[in-house]
Coordinates of C-alpha atoms in Angstrom, one line a residue:
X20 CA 75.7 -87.4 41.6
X21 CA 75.1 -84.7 44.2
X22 CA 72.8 -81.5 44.7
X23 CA 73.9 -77.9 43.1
X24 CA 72.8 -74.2 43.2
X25 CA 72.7 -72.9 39.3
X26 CA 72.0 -69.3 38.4
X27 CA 70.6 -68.2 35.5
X28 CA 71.5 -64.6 34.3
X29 CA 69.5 -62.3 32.2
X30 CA 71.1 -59.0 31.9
X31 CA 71.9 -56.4 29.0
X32 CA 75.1 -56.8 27.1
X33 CA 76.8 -53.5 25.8
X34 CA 76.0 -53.7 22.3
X35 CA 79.0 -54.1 19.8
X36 CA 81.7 -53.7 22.6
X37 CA 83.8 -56.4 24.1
X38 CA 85.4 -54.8 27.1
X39 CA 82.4 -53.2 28.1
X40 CA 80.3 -56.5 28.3
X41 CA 83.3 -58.5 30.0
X42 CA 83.1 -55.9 32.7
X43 CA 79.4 -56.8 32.8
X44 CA 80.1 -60.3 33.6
X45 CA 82.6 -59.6 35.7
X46 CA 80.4 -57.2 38.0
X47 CA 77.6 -59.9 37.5
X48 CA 80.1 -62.5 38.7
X49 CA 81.2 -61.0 42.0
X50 CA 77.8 -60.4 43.5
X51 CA 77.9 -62.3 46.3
X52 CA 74.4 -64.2 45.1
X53 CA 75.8 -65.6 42.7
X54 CA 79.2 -66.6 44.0
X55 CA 77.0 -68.9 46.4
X56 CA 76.0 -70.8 43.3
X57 CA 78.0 -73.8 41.6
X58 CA 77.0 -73.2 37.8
X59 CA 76.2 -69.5 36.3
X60 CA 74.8 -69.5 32.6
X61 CA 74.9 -66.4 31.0
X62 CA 73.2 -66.3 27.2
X63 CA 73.5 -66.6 23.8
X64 CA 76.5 -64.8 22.4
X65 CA 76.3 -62.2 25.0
X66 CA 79.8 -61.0 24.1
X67 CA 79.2 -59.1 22.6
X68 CA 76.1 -58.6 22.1
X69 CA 73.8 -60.3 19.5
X70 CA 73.7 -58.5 16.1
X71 CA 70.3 -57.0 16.3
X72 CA 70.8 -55.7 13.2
X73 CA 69.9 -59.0 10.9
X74 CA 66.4 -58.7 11.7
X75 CA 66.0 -54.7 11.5
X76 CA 67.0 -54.1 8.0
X77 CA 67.0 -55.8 4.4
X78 CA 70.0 -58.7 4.2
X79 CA 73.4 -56.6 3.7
X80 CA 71.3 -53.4 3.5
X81 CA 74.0 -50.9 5.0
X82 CA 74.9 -53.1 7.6
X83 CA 79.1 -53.1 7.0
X84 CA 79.9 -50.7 9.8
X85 CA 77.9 -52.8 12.0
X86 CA 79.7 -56.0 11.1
X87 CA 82.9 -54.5 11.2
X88 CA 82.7 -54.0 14.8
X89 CA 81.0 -57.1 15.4
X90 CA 84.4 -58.5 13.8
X91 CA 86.4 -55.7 15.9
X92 CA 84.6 -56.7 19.4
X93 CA 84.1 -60.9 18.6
X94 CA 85.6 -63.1 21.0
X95 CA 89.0 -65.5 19.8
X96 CA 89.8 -68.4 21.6
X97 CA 91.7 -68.6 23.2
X98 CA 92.8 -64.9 24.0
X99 CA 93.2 -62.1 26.6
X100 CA 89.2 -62.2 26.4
X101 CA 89.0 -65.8 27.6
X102 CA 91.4 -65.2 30.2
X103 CA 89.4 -62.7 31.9
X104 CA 86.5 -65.1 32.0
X105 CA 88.2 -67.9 33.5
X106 CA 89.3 -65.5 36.2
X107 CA 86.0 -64.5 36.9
X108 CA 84.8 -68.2 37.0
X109 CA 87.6 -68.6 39.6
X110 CA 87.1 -65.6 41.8
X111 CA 83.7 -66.6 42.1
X112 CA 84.1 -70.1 42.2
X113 CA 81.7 -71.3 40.1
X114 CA 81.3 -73.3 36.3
X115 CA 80.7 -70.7 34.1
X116 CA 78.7 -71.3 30.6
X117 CA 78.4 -68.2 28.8
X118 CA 77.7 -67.4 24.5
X119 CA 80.1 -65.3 22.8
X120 CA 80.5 -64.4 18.9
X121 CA 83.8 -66.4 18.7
X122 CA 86.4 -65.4 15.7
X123 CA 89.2 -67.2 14.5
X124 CA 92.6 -65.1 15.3
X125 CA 93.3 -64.9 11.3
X126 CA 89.7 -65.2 10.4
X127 CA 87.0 -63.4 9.9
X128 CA 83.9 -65.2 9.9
X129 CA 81.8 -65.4 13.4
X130 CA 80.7 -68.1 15.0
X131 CA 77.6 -68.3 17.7
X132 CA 80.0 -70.0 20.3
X133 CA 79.7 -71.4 24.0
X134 CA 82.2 -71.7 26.2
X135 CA 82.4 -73.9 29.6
X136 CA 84.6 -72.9 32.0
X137 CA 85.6 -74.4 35.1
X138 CA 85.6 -73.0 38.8
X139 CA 89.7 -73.1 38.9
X140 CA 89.0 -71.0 36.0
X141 CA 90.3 -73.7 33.5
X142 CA 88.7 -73.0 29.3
X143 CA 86.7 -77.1 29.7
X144 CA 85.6 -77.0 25.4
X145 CA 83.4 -74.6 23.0
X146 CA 80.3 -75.7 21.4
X147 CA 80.0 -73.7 18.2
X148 CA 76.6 -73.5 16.7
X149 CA 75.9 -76.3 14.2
X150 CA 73.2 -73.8 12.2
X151 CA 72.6 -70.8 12.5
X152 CA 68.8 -69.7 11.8
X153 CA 67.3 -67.7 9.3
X154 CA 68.8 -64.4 8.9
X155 CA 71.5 -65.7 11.2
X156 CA 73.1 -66.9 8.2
X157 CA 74.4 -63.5 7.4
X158 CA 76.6 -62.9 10.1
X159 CA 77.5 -66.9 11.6
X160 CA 79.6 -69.7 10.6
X161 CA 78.3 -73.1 10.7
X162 CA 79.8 -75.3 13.6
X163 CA 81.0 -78.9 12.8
X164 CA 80.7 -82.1 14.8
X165 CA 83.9 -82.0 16.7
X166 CA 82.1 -79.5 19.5
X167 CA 79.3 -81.7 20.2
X168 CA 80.3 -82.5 24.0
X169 CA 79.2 -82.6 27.5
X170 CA 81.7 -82.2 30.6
X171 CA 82.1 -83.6 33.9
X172 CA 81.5 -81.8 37.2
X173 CA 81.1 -83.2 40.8
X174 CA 77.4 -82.7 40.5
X175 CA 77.0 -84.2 37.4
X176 CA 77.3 -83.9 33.5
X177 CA 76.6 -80.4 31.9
X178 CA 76.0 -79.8 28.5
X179 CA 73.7 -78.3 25.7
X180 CA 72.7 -76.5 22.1
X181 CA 72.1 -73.2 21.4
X182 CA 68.9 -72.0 20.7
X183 CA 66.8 -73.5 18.0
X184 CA 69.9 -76.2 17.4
X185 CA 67.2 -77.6 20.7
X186 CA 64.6 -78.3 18.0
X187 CA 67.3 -80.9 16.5
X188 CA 65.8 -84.3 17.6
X189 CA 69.2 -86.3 16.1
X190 CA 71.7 -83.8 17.9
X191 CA 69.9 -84.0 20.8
X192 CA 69.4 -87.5 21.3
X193 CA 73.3 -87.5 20.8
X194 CA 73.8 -85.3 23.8
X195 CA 71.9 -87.7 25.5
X196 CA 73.8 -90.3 24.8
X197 CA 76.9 -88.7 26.0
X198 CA 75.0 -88.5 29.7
X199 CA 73.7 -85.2 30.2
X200 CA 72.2 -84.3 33.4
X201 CA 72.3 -80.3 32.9
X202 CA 70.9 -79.2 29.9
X203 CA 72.3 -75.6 29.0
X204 CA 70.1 -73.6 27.0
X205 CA 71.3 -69.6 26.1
X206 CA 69.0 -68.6 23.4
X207 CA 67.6 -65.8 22.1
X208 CA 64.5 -66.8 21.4
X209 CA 61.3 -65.5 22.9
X210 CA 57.5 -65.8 24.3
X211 CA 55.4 -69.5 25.6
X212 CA 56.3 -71.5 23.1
X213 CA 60.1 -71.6 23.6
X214 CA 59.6 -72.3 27.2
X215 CA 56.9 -74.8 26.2
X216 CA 60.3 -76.8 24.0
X217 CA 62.5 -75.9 27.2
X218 CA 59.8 -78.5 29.3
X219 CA 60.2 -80.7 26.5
X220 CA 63.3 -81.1 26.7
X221 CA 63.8 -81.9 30.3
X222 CA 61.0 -84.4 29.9
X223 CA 62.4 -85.7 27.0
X224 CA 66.1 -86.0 28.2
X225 CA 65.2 -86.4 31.9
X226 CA 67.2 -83.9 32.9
X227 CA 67.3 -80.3 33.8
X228 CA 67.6 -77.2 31.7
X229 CA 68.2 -74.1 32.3
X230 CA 67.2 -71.2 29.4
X231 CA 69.2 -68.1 29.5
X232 CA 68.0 -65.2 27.4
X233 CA 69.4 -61.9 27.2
X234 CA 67.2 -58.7 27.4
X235 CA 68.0 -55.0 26.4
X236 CA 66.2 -52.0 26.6
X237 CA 65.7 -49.7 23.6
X238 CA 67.8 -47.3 26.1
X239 CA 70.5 -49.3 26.6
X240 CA 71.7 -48.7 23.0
X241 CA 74.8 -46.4 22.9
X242 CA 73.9 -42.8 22.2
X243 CA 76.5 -43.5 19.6
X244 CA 76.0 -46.0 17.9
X245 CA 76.6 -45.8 14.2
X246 CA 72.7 -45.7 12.6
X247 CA 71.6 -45.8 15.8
X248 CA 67.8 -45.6 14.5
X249 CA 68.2 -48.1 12.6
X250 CA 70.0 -51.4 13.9
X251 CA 66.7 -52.6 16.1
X252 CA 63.5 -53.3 14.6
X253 CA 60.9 -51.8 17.1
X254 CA 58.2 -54.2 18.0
X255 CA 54.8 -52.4 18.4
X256 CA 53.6 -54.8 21.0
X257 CA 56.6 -54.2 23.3
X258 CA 58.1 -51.1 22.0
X259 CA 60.6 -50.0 24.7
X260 CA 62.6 -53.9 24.6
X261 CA 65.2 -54.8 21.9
X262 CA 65.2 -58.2 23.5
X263 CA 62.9 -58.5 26.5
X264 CA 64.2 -62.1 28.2
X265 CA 62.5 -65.2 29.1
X266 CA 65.2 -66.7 30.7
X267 CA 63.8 -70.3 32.6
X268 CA 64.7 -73.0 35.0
X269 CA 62.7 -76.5 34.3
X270 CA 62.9 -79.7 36.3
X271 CA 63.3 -83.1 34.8
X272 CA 59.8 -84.1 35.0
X273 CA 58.9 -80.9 32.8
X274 CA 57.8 -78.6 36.5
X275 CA 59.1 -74.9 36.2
X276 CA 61.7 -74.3 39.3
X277 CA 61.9 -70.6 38.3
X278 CA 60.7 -68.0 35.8
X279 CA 59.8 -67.6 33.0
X280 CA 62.0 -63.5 33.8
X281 CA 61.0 -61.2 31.3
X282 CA 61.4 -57.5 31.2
X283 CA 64.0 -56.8 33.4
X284 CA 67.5 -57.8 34.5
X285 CA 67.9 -60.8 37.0
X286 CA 69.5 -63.6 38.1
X287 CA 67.0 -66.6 38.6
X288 CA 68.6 -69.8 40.8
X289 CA 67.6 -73.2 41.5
X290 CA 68.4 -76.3 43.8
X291 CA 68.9 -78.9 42.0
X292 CA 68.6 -82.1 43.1
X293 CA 70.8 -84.5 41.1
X294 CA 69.6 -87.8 42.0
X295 CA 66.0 -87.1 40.9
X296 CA 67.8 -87.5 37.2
X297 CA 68.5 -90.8 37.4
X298 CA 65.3 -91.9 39.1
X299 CA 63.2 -89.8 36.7
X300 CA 65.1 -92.2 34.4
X301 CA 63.5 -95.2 35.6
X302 CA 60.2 -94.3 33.4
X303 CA 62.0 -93.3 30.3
X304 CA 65.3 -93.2 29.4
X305 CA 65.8 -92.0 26.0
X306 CA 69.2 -94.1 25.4
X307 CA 68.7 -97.0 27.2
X308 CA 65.9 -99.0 27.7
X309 CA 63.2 -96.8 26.1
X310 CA 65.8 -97.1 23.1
X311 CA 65.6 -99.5 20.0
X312 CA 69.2 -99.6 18.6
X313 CA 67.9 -102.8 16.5
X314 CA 65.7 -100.5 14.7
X315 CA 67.1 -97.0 14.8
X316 CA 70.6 -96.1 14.5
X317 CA 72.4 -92.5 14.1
X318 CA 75.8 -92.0 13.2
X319 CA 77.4 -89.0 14.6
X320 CA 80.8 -87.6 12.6
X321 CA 82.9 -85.9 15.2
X322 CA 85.5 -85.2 13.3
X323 CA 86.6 -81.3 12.9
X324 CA 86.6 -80.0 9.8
X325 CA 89.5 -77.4 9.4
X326 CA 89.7 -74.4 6.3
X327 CA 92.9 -76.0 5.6
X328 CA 94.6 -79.2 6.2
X329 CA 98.3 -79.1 5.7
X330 CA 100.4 -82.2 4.2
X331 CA 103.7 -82.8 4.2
X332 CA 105.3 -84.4 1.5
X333 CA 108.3 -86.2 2.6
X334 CA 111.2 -88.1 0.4
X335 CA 111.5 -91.8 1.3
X336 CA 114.4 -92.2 3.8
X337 CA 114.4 -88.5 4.9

């Protein structure tokens, strides 16, 4: 295990539109900051925006043009899309983690998807949400167990849930269990207490995490957007942010390396030292020795679960 630079990025996605937030990445990508870092995480589904709408208006109230270009603008894998990103991870020479709404090529439900990319550029695995929350529901698939993974870098093992799949204690204590060392965290969620699970989690896992939220200004919003008025829900209390941040960089002892960033765009970064994982260990390891596998056991089904499996019926002797 070694040492590595990671950068966090909390920026503004351009809402509802693809090409315009892959340029965003890209331009994010080639500051020369960040190229001098081994492992960028961008947030939750910041291609292409998240759909801001679910929480601004009544459940399918009006809402169909909106979808339709979150369908329009969603991300498949792979695709043209994908390739651009990879190329970015490579020209910057860096692992890339970053959320996209992810469609099947003949589909059209939308998954809240992560992809890990290498820093040759290579597409590593997705991790599609396992459950999307609350009003999520109206606009996400639901993930299966066949993108539960962690992936192998020269500094370590990175991997991670989205959002409030953190505050699932069975899948991540299966993460765990796959060695995670670098706990990826894009979320959308917001304020102390998330940062407060964040610290939790690092403690928990021994490892470090790294939050990455995505923040937009009221402003940022296309002049023309359809319904423009009404796709964000204005929050009195903070009334010129659709999504103000709070993007986070925690130790494996719990310490904060960097942030909480909120209200503005930025990159945060970190050193992190690898081998303070494994001796952090020592105290508590929760899947080894501070483990009771004669007591406790959990049974993980990996297995994807495809729309449609097709069989072939075949003739004996054919």
């Amino acid at each position: 295990m070694g040492t590595l630079r990671v950068a966090a990025v909390q920026a503004a996605y351009v809402l509802m539109d693809r090409e315009g937030t892959l340029a965003k990445v890209e331009e994010v990508l080639a500051g020369a900051e960040v190229r001098g870092a081994d492992l960028v995480v961008f947030p939750e589904v910041f291609v292409p925006g998240t759909p801001v709408w679910i929480d601004a208006v009544p459940i399918w109230d009006g809402d169909e043009q909106w979808f339709a270009m979150l369908a329009e603008h969603a991300v498949v894998v792979p695709s043209e899309a994908t390739e651009r990103l990879g190329a970015a991870a490579r020209e910057a020479g860096v692992y890339l983690v970053i959320g996209v709404n992810e469609r099947e090529a003949t589909g059209s439900t939308i998954y809240n998807t992560l992809l890990y990319f290498d820093a040759e550029g290579k597409l590593l695995g997705k991790h599609r949400k396992l459950m999307p929350t609350g009003s999520e529901r109206t606009v996400w698939g639901m993930g299966d167990g066949s993108t539960l993974d962690t992936y192998a870098t020269p500094f370590g093992r990175i991997g991670g849930l989205i959002c409030w799949e953190n505050y699932m204690p069975l899948a991540r204590f299966f993460l765990y269990s796959l060695g995670v060392d670098v706990w990826v965290a894009p979320t959308l969620a917001t304020g102390d207490g998330w940062i407060a699970t964040m610290r939790h989690i690092a403690r928990e896992g021994r490892c470090y995490v790294i939050g990455a939220n995505p923040c937009l200004r009221v402003d940022q919003i296309p002049a023309d957007f359809p319904d423009r008025e009404r796709v964000w829900r204005i929050n009195p209390d903070d009334p010129e942010w659709v999504e103000p941040g709070n993007t986070v960089i925690v130790g494996p002892n719990g310490e904060i390396l960097a942030g909480p960033a909120r209200h503005g765009e930025t990159v945060l970064f970190a050193d992190l030292d690898l081998s303070k994982v494994r001796s952090s260990r020592r105290l508590f390891d929760p899947v080894g020795h501070y483990h009771r596998p004669d007591v406790f056991r959990l049974a993980v089904d990996t297995a994807p679960r495809p729309v449609v499996t097709q069989l072939r019926n075949e003739l004996p002797g054919n």
